[in-house]
Amino acid sequence: MKKYLKWLFPLAFLWVLFGLTTASGKSYQYIYGPGEYAEVMGQDIAYIYFGRDTSIDCRTFEPLLEKAIAETDAIVYHYDTDEHKADEDIQDILDAHEVVTLPKLVKLEKGEIVDYVDHADSQAAITALLAEGE
């Protein structure tokens, strides 16, 4: 019996952890600090979503982005401008990615912008952008 319990608890923990990470409905990975940002910028192809939870346009855009991610299995990184508003380099990062309005999803190749979509684009345009990386 103890033999089964030693496997039951880790499996239950993983099941709960998986449930918590998928229950949020967020399919993208957050960029929390400069190290993660640098890592994303160093990738051959990367997608960064610039947005914030307090923006109506972002809240409207996110379900479209979620659907596009589900259809393409793309990895998208989220740079939450509310979370980073106190960062010294936030304006430099926004300028580097030509972020004037939110939301904006940029496709990067070796750290350089090659394409983007924003709140004015359709579901099809968002999906097409993410499908370019496949």
mmCIF file of C-alpha atoms in Angstrom:
data_model
loop_
_atom_site.group_PDB
_atom_site.id
_atom_site.type_symbol
_atom_site.label_atom_id
_atom_site.label_comp_id
_atom_site.label_asym_id
_atom_site.label_seq_id
_atom_site.Cartn_x
_atom_site.Cartn_y
_atom_site.Cartn_z
ATOM 1 C CA MET A 1 0.000 0.000 0.000
ATOM 2 C CA LYS A 2 2.812 2.432 0.875
ATOM 3 C CA LYS A 3 4.372 1.666 -2.465
ATOM 4 C CA TYR A 4 1.267 3.020 -4.226
ATOM 5 C CA LEU A 5 1.002 6.068 -1.994
ATOM 6 C CA LYS A 6 4.520 7.188 -2.820
ATOM 7 C CA TRP A 7 3.427 7.419 -6.486
ATOM 8 C CA LEU A 8 -0.060 8.732 -5.809
ATOM 9 C CA PHE A 9 1.000 11.970 -4.104
ATOM 10 C CA PRO A 10 3.460 13.100 -6.806
ATOM 11 C CA LEU A 11 0.951 12.267 -9.522
ATOM 12 C CA ALA A 12 -1.792 14.156 -7.695
ATOM 13 C CA PHE A 13 0.547 17.129 -7.287
ATOM 14 C CA LEU A 14 1.357 17.161 -11.015
ATOM 15 C CA TRP A 15 -2.322 16.850 -11.879
ATOM 16 C CA VAL A 16 -3.195 19.838 -9.672
ATOM 17 C CA LEU A 17 -0.256 21.843 -11.005
ATOM 18 C CA PHE A 18 -1.292 21.127 -14.596
ATOM 19 C CA GLY A 19 -4.856 22.130 -13.779
ATOM 20 C CA LEU A 20 -3.746 25.413 -12.263
ATOM 21 C CA THR A 21 -1.553 26.347 -15.201
ATOM 22 C CA THR A 22 -4.183 25.550 -17.806
ATOM 23 C CA ALA A 23 -7.145 26.930 -15.858
ATOM 24 C CA SER A 24 -5.890 30.462 -16.328
ATOM 25 C CA GLY A 25 -6.586 30.131 -20.050
ATOM 26 C CA LYS A 26 -3.282 31.830 -20.871
ATOM 27 C CA SER A 27 -1.311 30.064 -23.578
ATOM 28 C CA TYR A 28 1.656 32.386 -23.516
ATOM 29 C CA GLN A 29 4.684 32.658 -21.296
ATOM 30 C CA TYR A 30 5.326 35.777 -19.268
ATOM 31 C CA ILE A 31 8.567 37.711 -19.501
ATOM 32 C CA TYR A 32 9.352 38.537 -15.879
ATOM 33 C CA GLY A 33 12.781 40.062 -16.040
ATOM 34 C CA PRO A 34 15.718 41.200 -18.148
ATOM 35 C CA GLY A 35 17.226 37.716 -18.296
ATOM 36 C CA GLU A 36 14.089 36.220 -19.796
ATOM 37 C CA TYR A 37 13.777 39.138 -22.207
ATOM 38 C CA ALA A 38 17.378 38.650 -23.371
ATOM 39 C CA GLU A 39 16.746 34.932 -23.816
ATOM 40 C CA VAL A 40 13.701 35.616 -26.021
ATOM 41 C CA MET A 41 15.637 38.173 -28.057
ATOM 42 C CA GLY A 42 18.355 35.581 -28.674
ATOM 43 C CA GLN A 43 16.007 33.073 -30.303
ATOM 44 C CA ASP A 44 16.010 32.524 -34.063
ATOM 45 C CA ILE A 45 12.242 33.145 -34.233
ATOM 46 C CA ALA A 46 10.168 34.525 -31.365
ATOM 47 C CA TYR A 47 6.791 36.156 -30.826
ATOM 48 C CA ILE A 48 6.268 38.804 -28.163
ATOM 49 C CA TYR A 49 2.814 40.025 -27.209
ATOM 50 C CA PHE A 50 2.867 43.512 -25.688
ATOM 51 C CA GLY A 51 -0.273 44.152 -23.682
ATOM 52 C CA ARG A 52 -1.794 44.665 -20.272
ATOM 53 C CA ASP A 53 -4.811 43.348 -18.384
ATOM 54 C CA THR A 54 -6.137 46.848 -17.713
ATOM 55 C CA SER A 55 -6.619 47.639 -21.423
ATOM 56 C CA ILE A 56 -9.990 47.018 -23.037
ATOM 57 C CA ASP A 57 -8.324 46.548 -26.420
ATOM 58 C CA CYS A 58 -5.947 43.955 -24.932
ATOM 59 C CA ARG A 59 -8.790 42.074 -23.258
ATOM 60 C CA THR A 60 -10.549 41.973 -26.640
ATOM 61 C CA PHE A 61 -7.379 40.887 -28.465
ATOM 62 C CA GLU A 62 -6.371 38.112 -26.045
ATOM 63 C CA PRO A 63 -9.111 35.589 -26.945
ATOM 64 C CA LEU A 64 -8.143 35.981 -30.612
ATOM 65 C CA LEU A 65 -4.509 35.429 -29.695
ATOM 66 C CA GLU A 66 -5.405 32.411 -27.545
ATOM 67 C CA LYS A 67 -7.291 30.843 -30.444
ATOM 68 C CA ALA A 68 -4.403 31.493 -32.841
ATOM 69 C CA ILE A 69 -1.929 29.940 -30.402
ATOM 70 C CA ALA A 70 -4.152 26.873 -30.043
ATOM 71 C CA GLU A 71 -4.386 26.495 -33.823
ATOM 72 C CA THR A 72 -0.665 26.924 -34.490
ATOM 73 C CA ASP A 73 1.007 25.652 -31.287
ATOM 74 C CA ALA A 74 3.234 28.726 -31.437
ATOM 75 C CA ILE A 75 5.126 29.858 -28.361
ATOM 76 C CA VAL A 76 4.227 33.448 -27.551
ATOM 77 C CA TYR A 77 5.891 35.511 -24.828
ATOM 78 C CA HIS A 78 3.884 38.167 -23.004
ATOM 79 C CA TYR A 79 5.490 41.444 -22.032
ATOM 80 C CA ASP A 80 2.943 42.936 -19.608
ATOM 81 C CA THR A 81 3.473 46.697 -19.729
ATOM 82 C CA ASP A 82 1.702 47.185 -16.386
ATOM 83 C CA GLU A 83 4.071 44.746 -14.685
ATOM 84 C CA HIS A 84 7.114 46.433 -16.235
ATOM 85 C CA LYS A 85 6.057 50.082 -15.932
ATOM 86 C CA ALA A 86 8.647 50.751 -13.200
ATOM 87 C CA ASP A 87 11.488 49.140 -15.170
ATOM 88 C CA GLU A 88 14.227 51.553 -16.231
ATOM 89 C CA ASP A 89 14.371 50.106 -19.732
ATOM 90 C CA ILE A 90 10.649 49.836 -20.518
ATOM 91 C CA GLN A 91 10.614 52.781 -22.910
ATOM 92 C CA ASP A 92 13.717 51.501 -24.696
ATOM 93 C CA ILE A 93 12.079 48.082 -25.128
ATOM 94 C CA LEU A 94 8.808 49.564 -26.380
ATOM 95 C CA ASP A 95 10.695 51.825 -28.800
ATOM 96 C CA ALA A 96 12.835 48.939 -30.050
ATOM 97 C CA HIS A 97 9.677 46.996 -30.913
ATOM 98 C CA GLU A 98 7.882 50.034 -32.314
ATOM 99 C CA VAL A 99 5.091 49.720 -29.749
ATOM 100 C CA VAL A 100 2.961 52.845 -29.990
ATOM 101 C CA THR A 101 -0.413 51.354 -29.063
ATOM 102 C CA LEU A 102 -1.465 48.210 -27.257
ATOM 103 C CA PRO A 103 -1.974 45.397 -27.946
ATOM 104 C CA LYS A 104 0.789 44.471 -30.348
ATOM 105 C CA LEU A 105 2.139 41.058 -31.300
ATOM 106 C CA VAL A 106 5.532 41.130 -32.996
ATOM 107 C CA LYS A 107 7.385 38.409 -34.846
ATOM 108 C CA LEU A 108 11.127 38.561 -34.348
ATOM 109 C CA GLU A 109 13.886 36.870 -36.273
ATOM 110 C CA LYS A 110 17.183 37.001 -34.395
ATOM 111 C CA GLY A 111 15.874 39.934 -32.358
ATOM 112 C CA GLU A 112 14.703 42.005 -35.342
ATOM 113 C CA ILE A 113 11.051 42.778 -36.088
ATOM 114 C CA VAL A 114 9.938 41.163 -39.329
ATOM 115 C CA ASP A 115 6.146 41.427 -38.934
ATOM 116 C CA TYR A 116 3.430 42.368 -36.468
ATOM 117 C CA VAL A 117 -0.310 42.515 -35.824
ATOM 118 C CA ASP A 118 -2.282 44.724 -33.488
ATOM 119 C CA HIS A 119 -5.822 45.367 -32.248
ATOM 120 C CA ALA A 120 -7.013 46.357 -35.733
ATOM 121 C CA ASP A 121 -6.158 42.974 -37.252
ATOM 122 C CA SER A 122 -8.461 39.987 -37.689
ATOM 123 C CA GLN A 123 -8.325 36.509 -36.224
ATOM 124 C CA ALA A 124 -7.064 35.254 -39.585
ATOM 125 C CA ALA A 125 -4.198 37.780 -39.595
ATOM 126 C CA ILE A 126 -3.118 36.811 -36.071
ATOM 127 C CA THR A 127 -3.210 33.107 -36.942
ATOM 128 C CA ALA A 128 -1.321 33.725 -40.196
ATOM 129 C CA LEU A 129 1.434 35.594 -38.352
ATOM 130 C CA LEU A 130 1.905 32.756 -35.872
ATOM 131 C CA ALA A 131 1.758 30.147 -38.639
ATOM 132 C CA GLU A 132 4.723 31.817 -40.388
ATOM 133 C CA GLY A 133 7.042 30.337 -37.781
ATOM 134 C CA GLU A 134 6.016 26.729 -38.406
#
